[in-house]
Short mmCIF file of C-alpha atoms in Angstrom, two decimals:
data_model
loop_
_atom_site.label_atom_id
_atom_site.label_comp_id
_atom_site.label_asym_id
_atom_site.label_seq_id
_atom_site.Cartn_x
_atom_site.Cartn_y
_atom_site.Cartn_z
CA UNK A 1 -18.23 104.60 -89.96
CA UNK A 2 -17.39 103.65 -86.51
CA UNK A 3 -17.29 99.86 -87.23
CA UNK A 4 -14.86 101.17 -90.47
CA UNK A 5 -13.05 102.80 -87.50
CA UNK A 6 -12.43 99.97 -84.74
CA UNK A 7 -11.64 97.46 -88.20
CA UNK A 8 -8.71 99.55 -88.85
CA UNK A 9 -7.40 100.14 -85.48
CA UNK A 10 -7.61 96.47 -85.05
CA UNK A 11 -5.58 95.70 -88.33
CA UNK A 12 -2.84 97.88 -87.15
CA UNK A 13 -2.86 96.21 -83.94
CA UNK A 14 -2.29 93.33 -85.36
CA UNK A 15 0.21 94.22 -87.38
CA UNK A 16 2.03 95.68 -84.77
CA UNK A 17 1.92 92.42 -82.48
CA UNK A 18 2.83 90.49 -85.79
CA UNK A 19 6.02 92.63 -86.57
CA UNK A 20 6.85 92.29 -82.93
CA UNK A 21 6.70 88.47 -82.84
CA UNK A 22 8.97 88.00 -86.07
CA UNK A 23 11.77 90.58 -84.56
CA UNK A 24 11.60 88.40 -80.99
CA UNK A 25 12.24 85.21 -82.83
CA UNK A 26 14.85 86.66 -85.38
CA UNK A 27 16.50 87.66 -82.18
CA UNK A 28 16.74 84.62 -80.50
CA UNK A 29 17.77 82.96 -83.81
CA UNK A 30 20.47 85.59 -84.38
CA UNK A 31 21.58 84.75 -80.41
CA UNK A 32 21.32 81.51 -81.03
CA UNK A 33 23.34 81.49 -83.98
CA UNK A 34 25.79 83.46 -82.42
CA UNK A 35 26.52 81.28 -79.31
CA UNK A 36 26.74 78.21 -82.19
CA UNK A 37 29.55 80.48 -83.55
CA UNK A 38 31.70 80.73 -80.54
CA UNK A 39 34.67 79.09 -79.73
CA UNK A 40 35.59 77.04 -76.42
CA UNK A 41 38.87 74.93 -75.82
CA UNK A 42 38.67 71.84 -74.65
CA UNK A 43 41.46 69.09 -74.02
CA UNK A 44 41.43 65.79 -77.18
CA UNK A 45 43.36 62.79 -77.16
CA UNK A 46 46.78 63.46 -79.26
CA UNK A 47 47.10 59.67 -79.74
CA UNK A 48 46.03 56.45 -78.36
CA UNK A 49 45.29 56.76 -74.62
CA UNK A 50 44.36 53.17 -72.71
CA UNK A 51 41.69 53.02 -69.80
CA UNK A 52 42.98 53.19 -66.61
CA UNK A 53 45.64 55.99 -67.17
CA UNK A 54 45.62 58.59 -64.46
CA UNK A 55 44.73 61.69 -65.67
CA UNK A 56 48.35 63.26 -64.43
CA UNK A 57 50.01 60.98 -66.88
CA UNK A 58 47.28 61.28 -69.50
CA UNK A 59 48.12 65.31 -69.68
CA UNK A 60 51.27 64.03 -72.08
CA UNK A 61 49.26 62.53 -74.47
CA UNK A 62 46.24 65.54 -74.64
CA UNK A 63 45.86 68.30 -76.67
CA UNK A 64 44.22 71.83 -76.46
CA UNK A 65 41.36 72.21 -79.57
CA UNK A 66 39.28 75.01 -80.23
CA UNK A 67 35.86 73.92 -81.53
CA UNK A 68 32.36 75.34 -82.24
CA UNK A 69 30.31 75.86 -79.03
CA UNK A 70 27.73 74.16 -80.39
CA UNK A 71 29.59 70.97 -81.83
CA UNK A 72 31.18 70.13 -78.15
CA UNK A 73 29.42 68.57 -75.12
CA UNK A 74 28.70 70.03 -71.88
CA UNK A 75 30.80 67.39 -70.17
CA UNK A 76 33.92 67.99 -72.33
CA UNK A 77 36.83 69.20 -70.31
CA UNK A 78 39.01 72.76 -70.74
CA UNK A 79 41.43 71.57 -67.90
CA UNK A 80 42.25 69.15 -65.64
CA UNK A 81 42.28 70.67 -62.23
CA UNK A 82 44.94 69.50 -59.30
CA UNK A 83 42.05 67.41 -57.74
CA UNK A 84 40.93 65.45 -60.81
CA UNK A 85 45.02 64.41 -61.32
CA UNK A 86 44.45 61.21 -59.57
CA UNK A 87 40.90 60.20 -61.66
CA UNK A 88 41.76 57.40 -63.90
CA UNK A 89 40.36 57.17 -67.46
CA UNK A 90 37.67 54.69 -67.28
CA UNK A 91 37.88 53.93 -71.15
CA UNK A 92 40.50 53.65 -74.27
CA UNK A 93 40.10 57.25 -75.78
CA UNK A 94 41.01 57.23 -80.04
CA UNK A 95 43.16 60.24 -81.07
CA UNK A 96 41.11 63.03 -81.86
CA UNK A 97 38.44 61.77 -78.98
CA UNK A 98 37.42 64.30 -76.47
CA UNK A 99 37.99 64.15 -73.22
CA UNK A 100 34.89 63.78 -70.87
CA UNK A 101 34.24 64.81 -67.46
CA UNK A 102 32.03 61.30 -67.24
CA UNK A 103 35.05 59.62 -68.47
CA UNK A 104 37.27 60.52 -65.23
CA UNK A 105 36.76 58.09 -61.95
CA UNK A 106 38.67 57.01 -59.15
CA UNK A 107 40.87 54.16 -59.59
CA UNK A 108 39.00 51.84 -57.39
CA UNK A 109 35.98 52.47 -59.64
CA UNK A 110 38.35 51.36 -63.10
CA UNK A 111 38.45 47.94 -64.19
CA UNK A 112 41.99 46.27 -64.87
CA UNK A 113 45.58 47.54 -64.44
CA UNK A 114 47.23 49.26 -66.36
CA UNK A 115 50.81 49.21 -66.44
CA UNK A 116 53.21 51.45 -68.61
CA UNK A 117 54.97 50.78 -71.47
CA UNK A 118 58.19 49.05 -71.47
CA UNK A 119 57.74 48.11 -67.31
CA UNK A 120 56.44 45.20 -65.05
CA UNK A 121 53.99 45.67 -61.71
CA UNK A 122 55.31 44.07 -58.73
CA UNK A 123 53.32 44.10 -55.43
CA UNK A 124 54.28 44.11 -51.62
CA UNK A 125 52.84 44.43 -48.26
CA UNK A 126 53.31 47.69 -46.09
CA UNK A 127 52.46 48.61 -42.90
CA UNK A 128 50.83 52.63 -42.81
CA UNK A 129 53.99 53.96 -41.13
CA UNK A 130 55.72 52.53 -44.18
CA UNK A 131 53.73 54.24 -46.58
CA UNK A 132 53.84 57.60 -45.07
CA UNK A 133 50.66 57.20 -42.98
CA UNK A 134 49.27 56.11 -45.85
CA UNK A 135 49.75 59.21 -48.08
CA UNK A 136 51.24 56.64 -50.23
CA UNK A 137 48.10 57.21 -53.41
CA UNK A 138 47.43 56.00 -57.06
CA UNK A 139 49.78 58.21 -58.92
CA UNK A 140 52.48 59.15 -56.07
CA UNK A 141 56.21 59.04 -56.41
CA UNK A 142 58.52 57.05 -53.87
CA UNK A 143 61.87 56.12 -53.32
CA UNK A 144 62.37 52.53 -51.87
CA UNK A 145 64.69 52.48 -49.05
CA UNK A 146 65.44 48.87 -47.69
CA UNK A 147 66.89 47.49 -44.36
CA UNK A 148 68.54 44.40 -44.66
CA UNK A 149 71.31 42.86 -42.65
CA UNK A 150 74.95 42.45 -43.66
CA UNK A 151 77.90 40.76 -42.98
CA UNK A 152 76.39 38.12 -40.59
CA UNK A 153 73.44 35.72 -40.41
CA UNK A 154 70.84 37.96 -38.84
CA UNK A 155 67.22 37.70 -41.05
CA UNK A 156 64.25 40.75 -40.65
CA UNK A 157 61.16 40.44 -42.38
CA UNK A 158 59.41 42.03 -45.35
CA UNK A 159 55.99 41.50 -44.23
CA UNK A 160 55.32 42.75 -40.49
CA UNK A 161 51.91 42.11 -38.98
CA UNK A 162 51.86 45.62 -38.26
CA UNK A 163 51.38 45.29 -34.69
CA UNK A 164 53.60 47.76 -33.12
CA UNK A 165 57.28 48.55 -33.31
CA UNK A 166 59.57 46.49 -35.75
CA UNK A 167 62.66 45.01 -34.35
CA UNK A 168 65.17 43.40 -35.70
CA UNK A 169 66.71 40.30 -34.99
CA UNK A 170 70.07 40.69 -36.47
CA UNK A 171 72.46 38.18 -34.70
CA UNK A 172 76.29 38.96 -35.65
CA UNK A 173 74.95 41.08 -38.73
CA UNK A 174 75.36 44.88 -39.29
CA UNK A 175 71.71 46.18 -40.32
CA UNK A 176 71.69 48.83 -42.73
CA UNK A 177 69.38 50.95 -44.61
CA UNK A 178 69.90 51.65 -48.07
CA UNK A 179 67.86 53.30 -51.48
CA UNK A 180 67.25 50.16 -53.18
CA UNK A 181 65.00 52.25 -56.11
CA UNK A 182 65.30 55.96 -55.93
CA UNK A 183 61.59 56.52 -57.67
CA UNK A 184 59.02 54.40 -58.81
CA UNK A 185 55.14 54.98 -59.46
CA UNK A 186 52.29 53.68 -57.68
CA UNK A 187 50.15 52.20 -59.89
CA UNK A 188 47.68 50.30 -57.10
CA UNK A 189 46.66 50.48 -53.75
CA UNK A 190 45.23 47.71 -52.27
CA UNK A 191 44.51 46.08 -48.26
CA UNK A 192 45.41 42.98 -47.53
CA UNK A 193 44.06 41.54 -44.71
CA UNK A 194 45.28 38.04 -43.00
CA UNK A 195 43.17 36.05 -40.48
CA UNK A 196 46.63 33.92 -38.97
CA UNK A 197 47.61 35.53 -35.42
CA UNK A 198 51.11 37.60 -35.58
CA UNK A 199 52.79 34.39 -33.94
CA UNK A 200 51.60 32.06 -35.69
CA UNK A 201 52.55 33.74 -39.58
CA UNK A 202 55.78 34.20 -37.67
CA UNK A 203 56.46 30.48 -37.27
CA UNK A 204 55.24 29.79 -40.72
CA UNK A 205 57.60 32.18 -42.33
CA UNK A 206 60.36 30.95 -40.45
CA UNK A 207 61.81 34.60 -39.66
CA UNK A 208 63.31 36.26 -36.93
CA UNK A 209 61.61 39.44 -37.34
CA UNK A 210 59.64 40.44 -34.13
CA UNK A 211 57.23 43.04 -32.83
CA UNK A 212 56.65 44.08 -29.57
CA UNK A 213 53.62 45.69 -27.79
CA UNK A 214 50.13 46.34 -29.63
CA UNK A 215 49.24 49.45 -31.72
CA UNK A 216 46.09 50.37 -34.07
CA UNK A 217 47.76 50.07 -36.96
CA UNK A 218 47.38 46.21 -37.58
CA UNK A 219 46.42 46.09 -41.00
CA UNK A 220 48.51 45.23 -43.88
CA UNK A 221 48.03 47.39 -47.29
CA UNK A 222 48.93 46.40 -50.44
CA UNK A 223 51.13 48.54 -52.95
CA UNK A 224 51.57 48.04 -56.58
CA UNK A 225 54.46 50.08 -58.26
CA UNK A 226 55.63 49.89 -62.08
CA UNK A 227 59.34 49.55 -62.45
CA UNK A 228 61.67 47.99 -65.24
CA UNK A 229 63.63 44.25 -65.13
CA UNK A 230 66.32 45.56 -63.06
CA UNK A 231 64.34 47.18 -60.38
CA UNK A 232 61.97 44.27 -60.48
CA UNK A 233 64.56 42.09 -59.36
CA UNK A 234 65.73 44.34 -56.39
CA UNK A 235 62.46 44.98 -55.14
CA UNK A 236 61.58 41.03 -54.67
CA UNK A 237 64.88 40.49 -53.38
CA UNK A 238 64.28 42.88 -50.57
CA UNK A 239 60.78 41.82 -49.95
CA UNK A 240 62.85 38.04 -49.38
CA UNK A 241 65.13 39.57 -47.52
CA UNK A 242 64.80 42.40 -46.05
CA UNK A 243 62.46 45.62 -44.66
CA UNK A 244 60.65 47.87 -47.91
CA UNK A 245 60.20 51.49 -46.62
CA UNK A 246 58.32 53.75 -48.90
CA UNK A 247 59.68 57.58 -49.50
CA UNK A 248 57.32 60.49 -51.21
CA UNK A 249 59.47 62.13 -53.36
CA UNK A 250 58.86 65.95 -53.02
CA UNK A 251 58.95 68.50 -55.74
CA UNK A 252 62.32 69.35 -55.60
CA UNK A 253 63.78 66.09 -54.07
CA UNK A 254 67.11 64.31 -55.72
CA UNK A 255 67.04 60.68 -54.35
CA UNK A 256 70.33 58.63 -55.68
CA UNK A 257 71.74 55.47 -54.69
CA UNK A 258 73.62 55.46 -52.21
CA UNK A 259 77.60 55.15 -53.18
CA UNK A 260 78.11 52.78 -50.04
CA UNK A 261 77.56 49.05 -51.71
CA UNK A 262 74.95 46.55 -50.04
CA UNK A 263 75.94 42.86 -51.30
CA UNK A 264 72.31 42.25 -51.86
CA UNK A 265 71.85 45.29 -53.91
CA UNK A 266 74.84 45.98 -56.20
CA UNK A 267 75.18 49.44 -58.24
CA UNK A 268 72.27 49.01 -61.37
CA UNK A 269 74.53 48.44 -64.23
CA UNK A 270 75.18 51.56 -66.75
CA UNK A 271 73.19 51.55 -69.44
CA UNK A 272 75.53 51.62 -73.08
#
């Protein structure tokens, strides 16, 4: 009888602990299922975007999808965030690709340039007071103001050494300063470094461009901006001829050309 007993309290015992088992893993199917079901957003290519595009310019060209939780990586991104603006894509993302937090480095990191559609890279050399302290970044806006002399024979350089303050040399000349581009994009950012002493490049130039007294700012950066024919042409003129000054371009900033005409730099003709 009691062995009848202790059989039957052990069958219900186990039946309990079995019942309990299958609700635990129906409910952490049914969770599971549930989390499949829902939604997130996350940012996909609208068309064709090339490696190397910052991700400020590559906002354009994205679009907002919502997809299954379950069908979309971890890494996928909702939103690019003010501090991932200057990331570059590091490859060509397909329309309809998503966009992956793994697929966002910093420039230096990307391979190639790329340059936009429709517009040519030119580079020049800068000292860091002429590229705002060197706030000048991948992605920035500037205007390009140029000094360059006028009326007379006086000659300043485009490429300083960057040893202390410029001066210029202007002989019978007016020097002026002028916009000579009123915004371009950086598209590069690279030092350049030169092993010739200050005098010496000076002789070899052939320039009258002169700097007096030593500062800590001695080395030369290079800066790679894409710009169209027209602007092209201006910008190597003045990097002949003349003193390139970089300008960030602030929010609300309206840089023109100025109305007062520089022979060197005529008024950009209007577009039919």
């Amino acid at each position: 009888m009691k062995r009848r007993v202790v059989t039957i309290i052990l069958a219900v015992a186990l039946a309990v602990l079995g019942t309990a088992a299958v609700l635990v893993y129906v409910n952490h199917a049914d969770a599971r299922a549930v989390a499949g079901q829902q939604a997130v957003t996350v940012l996909v290519a609208d068309k064709a975007i090339p490696s190397g595009t910052t991700a400020k310019d590559a906002k354009s060209s994205l679009r907002r999808e919502i997809l299954p939780a379950s069908s979309v990586s971890t890494e996928a991104i909702t939103e690019i965030t003010a501090k991932q603006e200057e990331l570059v894509i590091s490859a060509d993302l397909s329309p309809g690709q998503l966009l992956l937090h793994s697929m966002l480095v910093a420039a230096k990191d990307a391979g190639g340039l790329v340059i936009p559609d429709g517009k040519v890279a030119v580079t020049f050399t800068l000292c860091a007071p002429e590229i705002v302290a060197g706030n000048v970044r991948v992605g920035s806006d500037v205007a390009v103001f140029g000094t360059v002399v006028v009326n007379g024979n006086g000659d300043v350089s485009a490429q300083p050494n960057c040893t202390g303050q410029h001066k210029q040399q202007i002989g019978k000349g007016l020097g002026t300063t002028r916009v000579v581009v009123p915004k371009v994009r950086v598209i590069a950012i690279g030092p350049a470094s030169s092993s010739t002493p200050p005098e010496e490049d000076a002789k070899a130039t052939g320039n009258t461009f002169s700097q007096s007294g030593a500062g800590p700012q001695n080395d030369r950066t290079l800066v790679t901006v894409a710009v169209n024919q027209d602007d092209a042409e201006r910008l190597i003129l003045l990097t002949q001829t003349g003193l390139p000054y970089l300008a960030l371009i602030g929010p609300s900033a309206q840089i023109t050309p100025d109305d007062h005409v520089v022979p060197q730099f005529p008024p950009p003709a209007k577009k039919k």
